[in-house]
PDB file of C-alpha atoms and ligand atoms in Angstrom:
ATOM      1  CA  MET A   1     278.110  90.358 285.564  1.00 95.00           C
ATOM      2  CA  ILE A   2     280.590  93.282 284.498  1.00 97.00           C
ATOM      3  CA  VAL A   3     279.908  97.306 284.361  1.00 97.00           C
ATOM      4  CA  ALA A   4     282.424  98.318 282.461  1.00 98.00           C
ATOM      5  CA  ILE A   5     282.621 102.576 282.255  1.00 98.00           C
ATOM      6  CA  ASP A   6     284.773 104.485 279.732  1.00 98.00           C
ATOM      7  CA  ALA A   7     285.651 107.978 281.017  1.00 98.00           C
ATOM      8  CA  GLY A   8     286.532 110.170 277.490  1.00 98.00           C
ATOM      9  CA  ASN A   9     286.545 114.126 278.150  1.00 98.00           C
ATOM     10  CA  SER A  10     283.432 114.598 276.634  1.00 98.00           C
ATOM     11  CA  ARG A  11     281.029 111.990 278.085  1.00 98.00           C
ATOM     12  CA  ILE A  12     281.232 108.955 280.095  1.00 98.00           C
ATOM     13  CA  LYS A  13     279.725 106.255 279.230  1.00 98.00           C
ATOM     14  CA  TRP A  14     278.788 103.173 281.098  1.00 98.00           C
ATOM     15  CA  GLY A  15     277.848  99.489 279.544  1.00 98.00           C
ATOM     16  CA  ILE A  16     276.506  96.291 282.072  1.00 97.00           C
ATOM     17  CA  TRP A  17     278.272  93.203 279.829  1.00 96.00           C
ATOM     18  CA  ALA A  18     276.301  90.030 281.396  1.00 94.00           C
ATOM     19  CA  ASP A  19     275.354  86.420 279.470  1.00 90.00           C
ATOM     20  CA  GLY A  20     277.580  87.820 276.503  1.00 89.00           C
ATOM     21  CA  GLY A  21     275.677  90.807 275.245  1.00 93.00           C
ATOM     22  CA  TRP A  22     275.443  94.172 277.010  1.00 95.00           C
ATOM     23  CA  GLY A  23     272.087  94.577 279.149  1.00 94.00           C
ATOM     24  CA  GLY A  24     271.703  97.985 279.453  1.00 93.00           C
ATOM     25  CA  MET A  25     274.321 101.088 278.223  1.00 95.00           C
ATOM     26  CA  GLY A  26     273.828 104.934 279.165  1.00 97.00           C
ATOM     27  CA  ALA A  27     277.072 107.796 279.242  1.00 98.00           C
ATOM     28  CA  LEU A  28     276.316 111.496 280.981  1.00 98.00           C
ATOM     29  CA  GLU A  29     278.734 113.979 279.854  1.00 98.00           C
ATOM     30  CA  THR A  30     281.998 114.697 281.702  1.00 98.00           C
ATOM     31  CA  ALA A  31     281.247 117.536 283.200  1.00 98.00           C
ATOM     32  CA  ASP A  32     278.637 116.139 285.439  1.00 97.00           C
ATOM     33  CA  ALA A  33     281.102 113.239 286.638  1.00 96.00           C
ATOM     34  CA  ALA A  34     279.076 114.053 290.061  1.00 94.00           C
ATOM     35  CA  GLY A  35     276.094 112.785 288.575  1.00 96.00           C
ATOM     36  CA  LEU A  36     277.382 109.336 288.520  1.00 96.00           C
ATOM     37  CA  VAL A  37     276.889 108.556 291.910  1.00 96.00           C
ATOM     38  CA  ALA A  38     273.495 108.105 291.504  1.00 96.00           C
ATOM     39  CA  VAL A  39     274.449 106.042 288.146  1.00 95.00           C
ATOM     40  CA  ALA A  40     276.303 104.055 289.618  1.00 96.00           C
ATOM     41  CA  SER A  41     273.650 103.206 292.577  1.00 94.00           C
ATOM     42  CA  GLY A  42     272.001 101.483 290.034  1.00 94.00           C
ATOM     43  CA  TRP A  43     274.628  99.312 289.068  1.00 95.00           C
ATOM     44  CA  PRO A  44     274.106  95.303 290.237  1.00 94.00           C
ATOM     45  CA  ALA A  45     275.932  95.044 293.848  1.00 92.00           C
ATOM     46  CA  ASP A  46     277.776  91.508 292.080  1.00 93.00           C
ATOM     47  CA  ALA A  47     279.033  92.967 289.227  1.00 96.00           C
ATOM     48  CA  ARG A  48     283.344  93.150 288.565  1.00 96.00           C
ATOM     49  CA  ILE A  49     283.670  96.638 287.939  1.00 97.00           C
ATOM     50  CA  ALA A  50     286.213  97.559 284.627  1.00 98.00           C
ATOM     51  CA  VAL A  51     287.256 100.959 284.292  1.00 98.00           C
ATOM     52  CA  CYS A  52     289.555 103.026 281.826  1.00 98.00           C
ATOM     53  CA  ASN A  53     289.897 106.959 282.644  1.00 98.00           C
ATOM     54  CA  VAL A  54     291.492 109.697 280.234  1.00 98.00           C
ATOM     55  CA  ALA A  55     289.905 112.643 281.418  1.00 98.00           C
ATOM     56  CA  GLY A  56     292.202 113.423 284.697  1.00 98.00           C
ATOM     57  CA  GLU A  57     292.263 113.066 288.287  1.00 98.00           C
ATOM     58  CA  GLY A  58     289.033 115.169 288.875  1.00 97.00           C
ATOM     59  CA  VAL A  59     287.038 112.596 286.912  1.00 97.00           C
ATOM     60  CA  ALA A  60     289.048 110.044 289.161  1.00 97.00           C
ATOM     61  CA  ALA A  61     288.122 110.358 292.594  1.00 97.00           C
ATOM     62  CA  ALA A  62     284.466 111.192 291.040  1.00 97.00           C
ATOM     63  CA  LEU A  63     284.757 107.880 290.403  1.00 97.00           C
ATOM     64  CA  ARG A  64     286.373 106.352 293.073  1.00 97.00           C
ATOM     65  CA  ALA A  65     283.394 108.580 295.058  1.00 97.00           C
ATOM     66  CA  ALA A  66     280.319 107.088 292.856  1.00 97.00           C
ATOM     67  CA  LEU A  67     281.880 103.789 293.332  1.00 96.00           C
ATOM     68  CA  GLY A  68     281.813 104.200 296.985  1.00 95.00           C
ATOM     69  CA  ALA A  69     283.013 100.668 299.009  1.00 93.00           C
ATOM     70  CA  ARG A  70     283.702  99.214 295.649  1.00 94.00           C
ATOM     71  CA  ALA A  71     286.505 100.834 294.215  1.00 94.00           C
ATOM     72  CA  ASP A  72     288.990  99.438 295.839  1.00 92.00           C
ATOM     73  CA  ALA A  73     287.473  96.049 293.837  1.00 93.00           C
ATOM     74  CA  ALA A  74     287.517  97.916 290.377  1.00 96.00           C
ATOM     75  CA  ARG A  75     290.170  96.556 287.287  1.00 96.00           C
ATOM     76  CA  TRP A  76     291.354 100.174 285.970  1.00 97.00           C
ATOM     77  CA  LEU A  77     293.181  99.489 282.989  1.00 98.00           C
ATOM     78  CA  ARG A  78     296.989 100.659 282.906  1.00 98.00           C
ATOM     79  CA  PRO A  79     298.521 100.372 278.888  1.00 98.00           C
ATOM     80  CA  GLY A  80     301.562  98.248 279.199  1.00 98.00           C
ATOM     81  CA  LEU A  81     303.218  96.102 277.100  1.00 98.00           C
ATOM     82  CA  ARG A  82     300.799  93.309 276.670  1.00 98.00           C
ATOM     83  CA  GLN A  83     297.883  92.236 277.374  1.00 98.00           C
ATOM     84  CA  CYS A  84     294.577  90.182 276.155  1.00 98.00           C
ATOM     85  CA  GLY A  85     296.578  89.441 273.200  1.00 97.00           C
ATOM     86  CA  VAL A  86     297.346  92.932 271.729  1.00 98.00           C
ATOM     87  CA  GLU A  87     301.162  94.147 272.601  1.00 98.00           C
ATOM     88  CA  SER A  88     302.383  97.714 271.963  1.00 98.00           C
ATOM     89  CA  ARG A  89     304.994  99.137 270.614  1.00 98.00           C
ATOM     90  CA  TYR A  90     304.072 102.442 271.700  1.00 98.00           C
ATOM     91  CA  LEU A  91     307.220 104.275 274.306  1.00 98.00           C
ATOM     92  CA  PRO A  92     306.790 104.476 277.317  1.00 98.00           C
ATOM     93  CA  PRO A  93     303.606 101.985 276.870  1.00 98.00           C
ATOM     94  CA  GLU A  94     301.974 103.700 279.607  1.00 98.00           C
ATOM     95  CA  ARG A  95     301.837 106.854 277.977  1.00 98.00           C
ATOM     96  CA  LEU A  96     298.621 105.419 275.457  1.00 98.00           C
ATOM     97  CA  GLY A  97     295.361 106.683 276.562  1.00 98.00           C
ATOM     98  CA  ALA A  98     293.764 103.617 278.588  1.00 98.00           C
ATOM     99  CA  ASP A  99     290.363 104.046 275.878  1.00 98.00           C
ATOM    100  CA  ARG A 100     293.527 103.306 272.933  1.00 99.00           C
ATOM    101  CA  TRP A 101     294.185  99.999 274.271  1.00 98.00           C
ATOM    102  CA  ALA A 102     291.220  99.315 275.653  1.00 98.00           C
ATOM    103  CA  ALA A 103     289.655  99.866 271.613  1.00 99.00           C
ATOM    104  CA  LEU A 104     293.141  97.457 270.749  1.00 98.00           C
ATOM    105  CA  ILE A 105     291.905  94.816 272.924  1.00 98.00           C
ATOM    106  CA  GLY A 106     288.281  95.365 271.564  1.00 98.00           C
ATOM    107  CA  ALA A 107     289.318  94.945 267.796  1.00 98.00           C
ATOM    108  CA  ARG A 108     291.814  92.047 268.649  1.00 98.00           C
ATOM    109  CA  ALA A 109     288.430  90.000 270.034  1.00 97.00           C
ATOM    110  CA  ARG A 110     286.910  90.767 267.173  1.00 97.00           C
ATOM    111  CA  VAL A 111     289.542  90.251 263.870  1.00 98.00           C
ATOM    112  CA  SER A 112     292.533  88.071 264.101  1.00 97.00           C
ATOM    113  CA  SER A 113     293.532  90.055 260.506  1.00 98.00           C
ATOM    114  CA  ALA A 114     295.430  93.205 260.332  1.00 98.00           C
ATOM    115  CA  CYS A 115     292.929  96.133 260.986  1.00 98.00           C
ATOM    116  CA  LEU A 116     292.803 100.127 261.538  1.00 99.00           C
ATOM    117  CA  VAL A 117     291.133 101.008 264.130  1.00 99.00           C
ATOM    118  CA  VAL A 118     289.750 104.066 264.892  1.00 99.00           C
ATOM    119  CA  CYS A 119     287.805 106.166 267.731  1.00 98.00           C
ATOM    120  CA  ALA A 120     285.940 109.286 267.136  1.00 98.00           C
ATOM    121  CA  GLY A 121     285.393 111.176 270.016  1.00 98.00           C
ATOM    122  CA  THR A 122     286.288 114.631 271.513  1.00 98.00           C
ATOM    123  CA  ALA A 123     289.817 113.405 269.711  1.00 98.00           C
ATOM    124  CA  THR A 124     290.045 111.468 266.466  1.00 98.00           C
ATOM    125  CA  THR A 125     292.734 108.436 267.458  1.00 99.00           C
ATOM    126  CA  ILE A 126     293.625 106.408 264.034  1.00 99.00           C
ATOM    127  CA  ASP A 127     295.483 103.023 265.233  1.00 99.00           C
ATOM    128  CA  VAL A 128     297.222 100.566 263.384  1.00 98.00           C
ATOM    129  CA  LEU A 129     297.098  96.565 264.984  1.00 98.00           C
ATOM    130  CA  ASP A 130     298.875  94.203 262.892  1.00 98.00           C
ATOM    131  CA  ALA A 131     298.307  90.575 262.010  1.00 98.00           C
ATOM    132  CA  ASP A 132     299.824  89.400 265.108  1.00 98.00           C
ATOM    133  CA  GLY A 133     297.886  91.538 267.410  1.00 98.00           C
ATOM    134  CA  VAL A 134     300.779  94.098 267.996  1.00 98.00           C
ATOM    135  CA  PHE A 135     299.933  97.621 267.934  1.00 98.00           C
ATOM    136  CA  GLN A 136     302.304  99.174 265.360  1.00 98.00           C
ATOM    137  CA  GLY A 137     301.216 103.046 266.196  1.00 98.00           C
ATOM    138  CA  GLY A 138     299.025 105.889 265.667  1.00 98.00           C
ATOM    139  CA  LEU A 139     297.279 109.400 265.098  1.00 98.00           C
ATOM    140  CA  ILE A 140     296.241 111.673 267.587  1.00 98.00           C
ATOM    141  CA  VAL A 141     293.608 114.462 265.467  1.00 98.00           C
ATOM    142  CA  PRO A 142     291.497 117.111 266.794  1.00 98.00           C
ATOM    143  CA  GLY A 143     287.882 115.448 267.233  1.00 98.00           C
ATOM    144  CA  VAL A 144     285.386 116.238 264.149  1.00 97.00           C
ATOM    145  CA  ASP A 145     284.061 118.320 266.680  1.00 97.00           C
ATOM    146  CA  LEU A 146     286.427 119.724 267.935  1.00 98.00           C
ATOM    147  CA  MET A 147     288.311 120.839 265.095  1.00 98.00           C
ATOM    148  CA  ARG A 148     284.994 123.425 264.080  1.00 97.00           C
ATOM    149  CA  ARG A 149     284.965 124.967 267.317  1.00 98.00           C
ATOM    150  CA  SER A 150     288.672 125.892 267.179  1.00 98.00           C
ATOM    151  CA  LEU A 151     287.842 127.380 263.922  1.00 98.00           C
ATOM    152  CA  ALA A 152     285.548 129.275 265.216  1.00 98.00           C
ATOM    153  CA  GLY A 153     287.297 130.551 268.476  1.00 98.00           C
ATOM    154  CA  ALA A 154     290.221 131.028 266.874  1.00 98.00           C
ATOM    155  CA  THR A 155     289.300 133.494 263.947  1.00 98.00           C
ATOM    156  CA  ALA A 156     287.040 136.501 264.158  1.00 98.00           C
ATOM    157  CA  LEU A 157     284.789 135.603 260.712  1.00 98.00           C
ATOM    158  CA  LEU A 158     284.421 131.649 260.904  1.00 98.00           C
ATOM    159  CA  PRO A 159     280.691 131.182 263.038  1.00 97.00           C
ATOM    160  CA  TYR A 160     280.435 127.884 264.999  1.00 97.00           C
ATOM    161  CA  ALA A 161     277.384 126.719 262.818  1.00 91.00           C
ATOM    162  CA  ASP A 162     276.035 123.345 261.008  1.00 94.00           C
ATOM    163  CA  GLY A 163     277.076 123.028 257.389  1.00 96.00           C
ATOM    164  CA  GLU A 164     276.195 120.575 254.901  1.00 96.00           C
ATOM    165  CA  PHE A 165     278.741 118.193 253.674  1.00 96.00           C
ATOM    166  CA  ALA A 166     280.145 118.790 249.604  1.00 96.00           C
ATOM    167  CA  ASP A 167     282.669 117.810 247.971  1.00 93.00           C
ATOM    168  CA  LEU A 168     283.252 121.411 246.516  1.00 97.00           C
ATOM    169  CA  PRO A 169     281.763 123.696 248.549  1.00 98.00           C
ATOM    170  CA  ARG A 170     280.018 126.919 247.906  1.00 98.00           C
ATOM    171  CA  CYS A 171     279.752 128.590 251.701  1.00 98.00           C
ATOM    172  CA  THR A 172     281.451 129.262 254.883  1.00 98.00           C
ATOM    173  CA  GLN A 173     279.435 127.134 256.685  1.00 98.00           C
ATOM    174  CA  ASP A 174     280.009 123.970 254.424  1.00 98.00           C
ATOM    175  CA  ALA A 175     283.359 124.961 253.649  1.00 98.00           C
ATOM    176  CA  ILE A 176     283.677 124.417 257.616  1.00 98.00           C
ATOM    177  CA  ALA A 177     281.926 121.057 258.233  1.00 97.00           C
ATOM    178  CA  SER A 178     283.272 119.678 254.899  1.00 98.00           C
ATOM    179  CA  GLY A 179     286.944 121.004 255.225  1.00 98.00           C
ATOM    180  CA  CYS A 180     286.674 119.143 259.010  1.00 98.00           C
ATOM    181  CA  LEU A 181     284.886 115.206 258.080  1.00 97.00           C
ATOM    182  CA  HIS A 182     287.399 116.130 254.893  1.00 97.00           C
ATOM    183  CA  ALA A 183     290.659 116.411 257.321  1.00 98.00           C
ATOM    184  CA  GLN A 184     289.105 112.858 258.889  1.00 97.00           C
ATOM    185  CA  ALA A 185     288.259 110.888 256.546  1.00 98.00           C
ATOM    186  CA  GLY A 186     291.722 112.245 255.011  1.00 98.00           C
ATOM    187  CA  ALA A 187     293.964 110.899 257.667  1.00 98.00           C
ATOM    188  CA  VAL A 188     291.956 107.829 258.152  1.00 98.00           C
ATOM    189  CA  GLU A 189     292.197 106.692 254.347  1.00 98.00           C
ATOM    190  CA  ARG A 190     296.337 107.691 254.501  1.00 98.00           C
ATOM    191  CA  LEU A 191     297.052 105.384 257.117  1.00 98.00           C
ATOM    192  CA  TYR A 192     295.113 102.888 256.061  1.00 98.00           C
ATOM    193  CA  ARG A 193     297.300 102.897 253.430  1.00 98.00           C
ATOM    194  CA  GLN A 194     300.318 101.062 255.674  1.00 97.00           C
ATOM    195  CA  LEU A 195     297.582  97.736 255.668  1.00 98.00           C
ATOM    196  CA  PRO A 196     297.106  95.203 253.691  1.00 98.00           C
ATOM    197  CA  ALA A 197     294.213  95.923 251.505  1.00 96.00           C
ATOM    198  CA  GLY A 198     291.163  94.891 251.888  1.00 97.00           C
ATOM    199  CA  SER A 199     292.045  95.148 256.174  1.00 98.00           C
ATOM    200  CA  PRO A 200     288.868  96.235 258.026  1.00 98.00           C
ATOM    201  CA  CYS A 201     288.776  99.682 259.629  1.00 98.00           C
ATOM    202  CA  LEU A 202     286.727  99.254 263.025  1.00 98.00           C
ATOM    203  CA  LEU A 203     285.662 102.816 263.195  1.00 98.00           C
ATOM    204  CA  SER A 204     283.629 103.203 267.269  1.00 98.00           C
ATOM    205  CA  GLY A 205     282.613 106.471 269.105  1.00 98.00           C
ATOM    206  CA  GLY A 206     280.377 109.841 269.395  1.00 97.00           C
ATOM    207  CA  SER A 207     281.802 111.096 266.611  1.00 97.00           C
ATOM    208  CA  ALA A 208     281.465 107.976 264.277  1.00 98.00           C
ATOM    209  CA  PRO A 209     278.429 108.665 262.436  1.00 97.00           C
ATOM    210  CA  ALA A 210     279.550 111.842 261.078  1.00 96.00           C
ATOM    211  CA  LEU A 211     283.054 110.364 259.680  1.00 97.00           C
ATOM    212  CA  ALA A 212     281.568 107.090 258.380  1.00 97.00           C
ATOM    213  CA  ALA A 213     279.504 108.200 255.058  1.00 95.00           C
ATOM    214  CA  HIS A 214     282.620 110.148 254.200  1.00 97.00           C
ATOM    215  CA  LEU A 215     285.369 107.193 254.341  1.00 98.00           C
ATOM    216  CA  ALA A 216     285.830 105.425 250.797  1.00 95.00           C
ATOM    217  CA  LEU A 217     287.468 101.885 253.031  1.00 97.00           C
ATOM    218  CA  PRO A 218     285.637  98.517 253.818  1.00 97.00           C
ATOM    219  CA  VAL A 219     284.295 100.202 257.483  1.00 98.00           C
ATOM    220  CA  ARG A 220     282.898  98.441 260.715  1.00 98.00           C
ATOM    221  CA  ARG A 221     280.967 100.460 262.620  1.00 98.00           C
ATOM    222  CA  ILE A 222     281.049  99.009 266.850  1.00 97.00           C
ATOM    223  CA  ASP A 223     278.748 101.102 268.616  1.00 94.00           C
ATOM    224  CA  ASN A 224     281.333 101.139 271.921  1.00 95.00           C
ATOM    225  CA  LEU A 225     284.298  99.501 271.371  1.00 98.00           C
ATOM    226  CA  VAL A 226     286.094 100.919 274.202  1.00 98.00           C
ATOM    227  CA  LEU A 227     283.790  98.996 275.721  1.00 98.00           C
ATOM    228  CA  GLU A 228     283.707  95.889 274.691  1.00 98.00           C
ATOM    229  CA  GLY A 229     287.328  96.245 275.591  1.00 98.00           C
ATOM    230  CA  LEU A 230     287.016  96.628 278.608  1.00 98.00           C
ATOM    231  CA  ALA A 231     284.795  93.760 279.477  1.00 97.00           C
ATOM    232  CA  ARG A 232     286.982  91.742 277.668  1.00 97.00           C
ATOM    233  CA  PHE A 233     289.246  92.775 280.247  1.00 98.00           C
ATOM    234  CA  ALA A 234     287.507  92.184 283.845  1.00 96.00           C
ATOM    235  CA  VAL A 235     286.627  88.080 282.060  1.00 94.00           C
ATOM    236  CA  THR A 236     290.094  87.773 281.664  1.00 91.00           C
ATOM    237  CA  GLU A 237     291.286  89.693 285.120  1.00 82.00           C
ATOM    238  CA  GLY A 238     288.035  87.468 286.712  1.00 73.00           C
ATOM    239  CA  ALA A 239     289.574  84.186 284.981  1.00 60.00           C
ATOM    240  CA  THR A 240     293.455  84.510 285.636  1.00 52.00           C
ATOM    241  CA  ALA A 241     292.949  86.297 289.389  1.00 44.00           C
TER     242      ALA A 241
HETATM  243  N1  ATP B 301     274.252 112.027 269.790  1.00 51.75           N
HETATM  244  C1  ATP B 301     275.451 112.615 269.401  1.00 51.75           C
HETATM  245  N2  ATP B 301     275.679 112.937 268.289  1.00 51.75           N
HETATM  246  C2  ATP B 301     276.017 113.709 267.361  1.00 51.75           C
HETATM  247  N3  ATP B 301     277.500 113.573 268.017  1.00 51.75           N
HETATM  248  C3  ATP B 301     277.878 113.212 269.117  1.00 51.75           C
HETATM  249  C4  ATP B 301     276.438 112.666 270.094  1.00 51.75           C
HETATM  250  N4  ATP B 301     276.943 112.251 271.162  1.00 51.75           N
HETATM  251  C5  ATP B 301     278.343 112.857 270.891  1.00 51.75           C
HETATM  252  N5  ATP B 301     278.289 113.407 269.723  1.00 51.75           N
HETATM  253  C6  ATP B 301     279.909 114.331 269.436  1.00 51.75           C
HETATM  254  O1  ATP B 301     281.031 113.041 270.051  1.00 51.75           O
HETATM  255  C7  ATP B 301     281.702 113.699 271.316  1.00 51.75           C
HETATM  256  C8  ATP B 301     281.580 112.552 271.668  1.00 51.75           C
HETATM  257  O2  ATP B 301     282.373 111.415 271.437  1.00 51.75           O
HETATM  258  P1  ATP B 301     282.497 110.039 272.473  1.00 51.75           P
HETATM  259  O3  ATP B 301     282.051 110.646 273.489  1.00 51.75           O
HETATM  260  O4  ATP B 301     283.213 108.622 271.804  1.00 51.75           O
HETATM  261  O5  ATP B 301     284.267 111.221 272.942  1.00 51.75           O
HETATM  262  P2  ATP B 301     284.906 110.896 274.112  1.00 51.75           P
HETATM  263  O6  ATP B 301     284.857 109.435 274.848  1.00 51.75           O
HETATM  264  O7  ATP B 301     284.578 111.729 275.279  1.00 51.75           O
HETATM  265  O8  ATP B 301     286.587 111.985 273.900  1.00 51.75           O
HETATM  266  P3  ATP B 301     287.233 111.006 273.771  1.00 51.75           P
HETATM  267  O9  ATP B 301     287.929 109.813 273.970  1.00 51.75           O
HETATM  268  O10 ATP B 301     288.648 111.308 272.980  1.00 51.75           O
HETATM  269  O11 ATP B 301     288.292 111.940 275.204  1.00 51.75           O
HETATM  270  C9  ATP B 301     281.671 114.925 270.913  1.00 51.75           C
HETATM  271  O12 ATP B 301     282.107 115.353 269.922  1.00 51.75           O
HETATM  272  C10 ATP B 301     280.019 115.477 270.132  1.00 51.75           C
HETATM  273  O13 ATP B 301     280.078 116.045 269.472  1.00 51.75           O
HETATM  274  C1  PAU B 302     293.781 110.267 273.032  1.00 51.75           C
HETATM  275  C2  PAU B 302     292.518 110.973 274.097  1.00 51.75           C
HETATM  276  C3  PAU B 302     292.449 111.969 274.183  1.00 51.75           C
HETATM  277  C4  PAU B 302     291.195 109.987 273.238  1.00 51.75           C
HETATM  278  O1  PAU B 302     290.823 110.011 273.847  1.00 51.75           O
HETATM  279  C5  PAU B 302     293.138 110.276 274.778  1.00 51.75           C
HETATM  280  O2  PAU B 302     293.841 108.532 274.562  1.00 51.75           O
HETATM  281  C6  PAU B 302     294.617 110.292 275.809  1.00 51.75           C
HETATM  282  O3  PAU B 302     294.615 111.163 276.412  1.00 51.75           O
HETATM  283  N1  PAU B 302     295.641 109.356 275.312  1.00 51.75           N
HETATM  284  C7  PAU B 302     297.271 110.100 275.929  1.00 51.75           C
HETATM  285  C8  PAU B 302     297.970 110.349 274.994  1.00 51.75           C
HETATM  286  C9  PAU B 302     298.728 109.111 274.108  1.00 51.75           C
HETATM  287  O4  PAU B 302     297.380 108.504 273.894  1.00 51.75           O
HETATM  288  O5  PAU B 302     299.559 108.464 273.694  1.00 51.75           O
HETATM  289  K1    K B 303     287.163 107.647 273.885  1.00 51.75           K
END
């Protein structure tokens, strides 16, 4: 049994992997990381624990506190040159976000062709994996929600409000909502041009539902690609330990 934990900048997600599938999943706001203590007490005592954290040292400390005596045995995913069938061309490899590395590992476990790996969270990351499992590079873009917030925060006249998506928006709210989605979808579709025609685009993350409808690509929605990669990492570590 594996408990996989993905600590992102907005939310901390976890899943309990048993018998080849997810037995349970949950999430809390990263701002409420102290609440992990109560959550962790419900995790199976004999589970292997795999973690990736891109939310900083304070969240790492909250995670260690929540894991208590199990913290030392937990495996923290550290991006490197090569892992679980994925090879990195990032410079330096260890600077890559651990969640991106986990998503690439999860993607490679599902797809043996070239693919685009998109995680739409606080930031949107758009990463290219080739047919040999080599991570060739990728983009970091402000996430859908962060784009909208930054417009509201940096201008006098733009509200933070919901709008409808339109090809030619005719009001402020729709112009913002549509602009942010077009920007994300455009970045995804532009990077996709570097892949062989017909390659799948794996799409995950909290804002995936908002983005999916606007991508003119062969999209495969995966609920928790980062957690899948972490489970894969934990299984492989177990086999070689
Ligand atoms: N239920 C929901 N419906 C719509 N959007 C959501 C929902 N939950 C989260 N989001 C959006 O998803 C984003 C967070 O997604 P996710 O949890 O994948 O990011 P994260 O892992 O915390 O971020 P990162 O990895 O980029 O630091 C937020 O911007 C939020 O607006
Ligand atoms: C880009 C984010 C914020 C996405 O969660 C995360 O992967 C991160 O902090 N990455 C570190 C920098 C990098 O990947 O180059
Ligand atoms: K993430």
